[in-house]
Amino acid sequence: MKIVGTPRRRVDGRAKVTGQTKFADDVVLPRMLHCKLLRASVPHARLVRIDASRATAHPGVHLVLTGNDFPIPYGILPVSQDEHALARDKVRFVGDPVAAVIARDEQTAFDALDLIDVEYEPLTTFADPEDSLANPTPRIHEYGDTGNVHKLVSLQFGDVEQALADADRVFEDIFFYQGNTHLPIEQHAAVAAKDPDGKLVLWSSTQTPHYVHRALAKTLEMPAAHIRVIATPNGGGFGGKSDPFNHEMVVAKAALLLDRPVKICLTREEVFYCHRGRHPVLMQFTTGMKKDGTIAGMHVKTLLDGGAYGSYGVASTFYTGALQTVTYHVPAYHFQGCRVFTNKPPCGPKRGHGTPQSRFGQEIQLDKIAEALTQDPAELRLRIVERPETLTANYLRVGTIGLSECIRRVTRAADWANTFRKLPHGRGVGLACSSYLSGAGLAIYWNDMPHSGVQLKLDRSGGVTAFCGATEIGQGSDDVLVACVAEVLGIDPLDIRPITGDTDLTPVDLGSYSSRVTLMMGNAAIQAAERARDLLADAVSRKLGVPRERLVFADRRVFDTEDPGKGVTFSDAVCLAEAAFGTIGTTGSYTPPKSAARFKGGGVGPSPTYSYSAAIVEVDVDPDSGWIHVPRVWIAHDIGRSINPVLVRGQVEGSVYMALGEALMEEQIFRRLPPRLSDALVHKFPSMLEYKSPTTLDMPEVFTELIENPDPRGPFGAKEVGQGPLLPVMPAIANAVYDAVGVRIDEVPITPEKILKALDAKAAGKAPRYGPSHFPDIPWPEPVRVAPPWEGGDGKAQDVGRQKEEGRSTAAKAVIRS
């Protein structure tokens, strides 16, 4: 680190306005500086030397930072604190930040990057999971379960081997889900500055201000109370802004050192390097079926390409196997998951976090099973839908389930009975279903504190200010906050001012991820509003001489139900309450119920309740070119209750749009440069010009059915809608392609080239499919065995000695495959 020049500081709270930036009414800060990051040009190497002397001497440069300035690591999960703001010992992918330049303007900072000399000592590059499995050294990280394996999971609920042996038919299929990125229109950006008291303020396009706040306090070794994080309204996030990021740490450090505001805006290419998008996942599904179409047992294996860092990867691994049992009844279940490190940008949570991949495999396999058993795919699913108000084999507590009604409504709307297997060659329809969390049941850092808090301030004018740490990322969370408070207090939403996403002003909310905000923030808001309503009701009851239970809050009034003319305005009610009790302010909070799962690994998957979706997609496939067109999508979503139907439909249709991209064109893939150009592993398409996503012209007609069956666990009965409707669309497209031209595409994206190859294979008498055929051998650990509830289990793992004995006995059993 070297600071060039002397930072300009306030003197007596005042400074010249010329060339400076106004911070508050009586304070002026120096002109904003700009930051750019130098990123690694090699995928895996030791950092031998960084010489920034030429950059430091460049006119207009104020500061150059390197990894030596950031000795403390950070990460989103407590088990994966493996990132530094700038690389210290080695780089792990092309794009890993190694130095930062802070200069008078962005162009000067950009020019100075070329003046930094970096010497690398190349290390072996691991390009795919099988590379990482086969080569435990050199290790990308010095932690993880073994070699370059980040996480190994093996969970078994019931005797799966016996269930498969007893099944009438056993189906085994392998699928692959290619990785892709979030592609929000807004790129990542952040501004850091000192406030008049010398405390740090960071404005950032983040989904998780609370966790960025924690990471800053750790990385900068500052008291958390001296740091303020403000989440600016996001221009889209989709999970890609859920981690704390390098650039946020860097500009914060620079602002503290220079006493100047420092800004960074990432380019689109840099957003591809930040990534945290969908994991590429290879999957093997082994499912035993009874003749009546019910599931006897299921064994799921997943292999995740995690990229260079941990991110949410441990949770992602569990999520690839957690929710299979929530959708359909699976009496015996074995899940094995493996996440490996590779020298590519780190993967993390993208809309649906870890579940779209395995949902894709399960729903296509169910389609194959239905055909083999000569059953209608819709009828098969109706037969195996999980029961409401029950515990699954892996101890997930299911509440209300609207999936059966989703299936019935969507098949009726799409005229399924008259179209499935009955359309002309080249046209087809496909069905798939899904389930998703309405918020994760456990916090990232386990504790007994609430997951969301809301504070209300009631003003004598009748206005209400609602404070909450939730982040508005375009999903409408501010609207939900306002609506919940307005409904309880009987006032207009315009009477309420939401203040959100500010760690100084608002109570903690854990962030906008896992479809948690409506349920958790909504319940907290209702509790705060009900407490305020009780105070007002007490005061009005005394004034009017009317029992509290007869008072109604509506139309900005508080009045007697038996004599509506007898009442006061809402503003008068506030004044009466303030006179009686003092300033009126209330709080509300929400903590999810305790999970029934008490085994290691049971923390991923529990949710207060689950949403359900069913989708039918119609496709036109040209057998000569393989070109796919999607003219119509019918989708039904179990919402519980719609707090704002317009926003709900917008989320459903947005999910359909994103799903089309993942199903048909989006893929985050990499290529090797020629040896003369370093042989580096680089992005193939780090640009929106080449990374293809749907346009408005590609968007089909969408028919949305909202299934409203209020769930008592949600605010006014509401469930999530931000992520669940994405999940069934990709497998429904694959199933529709099979209906149209008779070939299976067992991976995404489903491209014309793959369809043509499958058609060629079919014409040659080979298996009419395109997809993976091999799942590698993985050194799985001894499974954690948990007896399901119907076998007398209590959610705890069985005794280790008993597990080993059972393992020896079951190893001798033959698994029937067909």
XYZ file of N, CA and C in Angstrom, residues 19 35 41 167 175 231-232 242 244 356 363 412 502 520 532 652 773 813:
54
model
N -14.890 21.789 -6.465
C -14.201 20.515 -6.638
C -14.477 19.514 -5.544
N -12.108 3.705 -8.302
C -11.300 2.503 -8.092
C -11.460 1.536 -9.258
N -4.490 -12.855 -14.721
C -4.569 -13.286 -16.123
C -4.286 -14.778 -16.272
N -38.599 -53.069 -4.997
C -39.392 -52.338 -5.985
C -39.709 -53.221 -7.183
N -28.133 -37.104 -15.536
C -28.473 -35.807 -16.120
C -27.350 -34.807 -15.852
N -27.998 -0.587 1.625
C -28.283 -1.335 0.399
C -29.119 -0.450 -0.515
N -28.529 -0.030 -1.591
C -29.270 0.797 -2.541
C -30.272 -0.077 -3.294
N -25.655 -11.676 -3.214
C -25.909 -12.197 -1.872
C -24.638 -12.406 -1.067
N -20.756 -11.079 0.337
C -19.880 -9.907 0.425
C -18.803 -10.031 -0.653
N -32.873 -26.165 -8.785
C -33.299 -26.394 -10.175
C -32.605 -27.578 -10.829
N -37.840 -34.520 -12.518
C -39.062 -34.381 -13.310
C -38.955 -35.058 -14.669
N -56.049 -28.542 -16.942
C -57.326 -28.100 -17.500
C -57.130 -26.882 -18.400
N -30.761 -0.472 5.704
C -29.775 0.455 6.264
C -29.387 -0.067 7.638
N -41.091 -13.750 6.373
C -40.449 -13.379 7.637
C -40.640 -11.900 7.963
N -49.006 -1.788 17.817
C -49.391 -0.375 17.704
C -50.907 -0.231 17.752
N -43.987 -14.573 -11.157
C -44.194 -15.833 -11.887
C -43.700 -15.691 -13.319
N -23.517 -39.992 -19.845
C -23.711 -41.435 -19.673
C -22.858 -41.999 -18.547
N -26.274 -56.605 -0.199
C -27.542 -56.682 -0.931
C -27.357 -56.224 -2.374
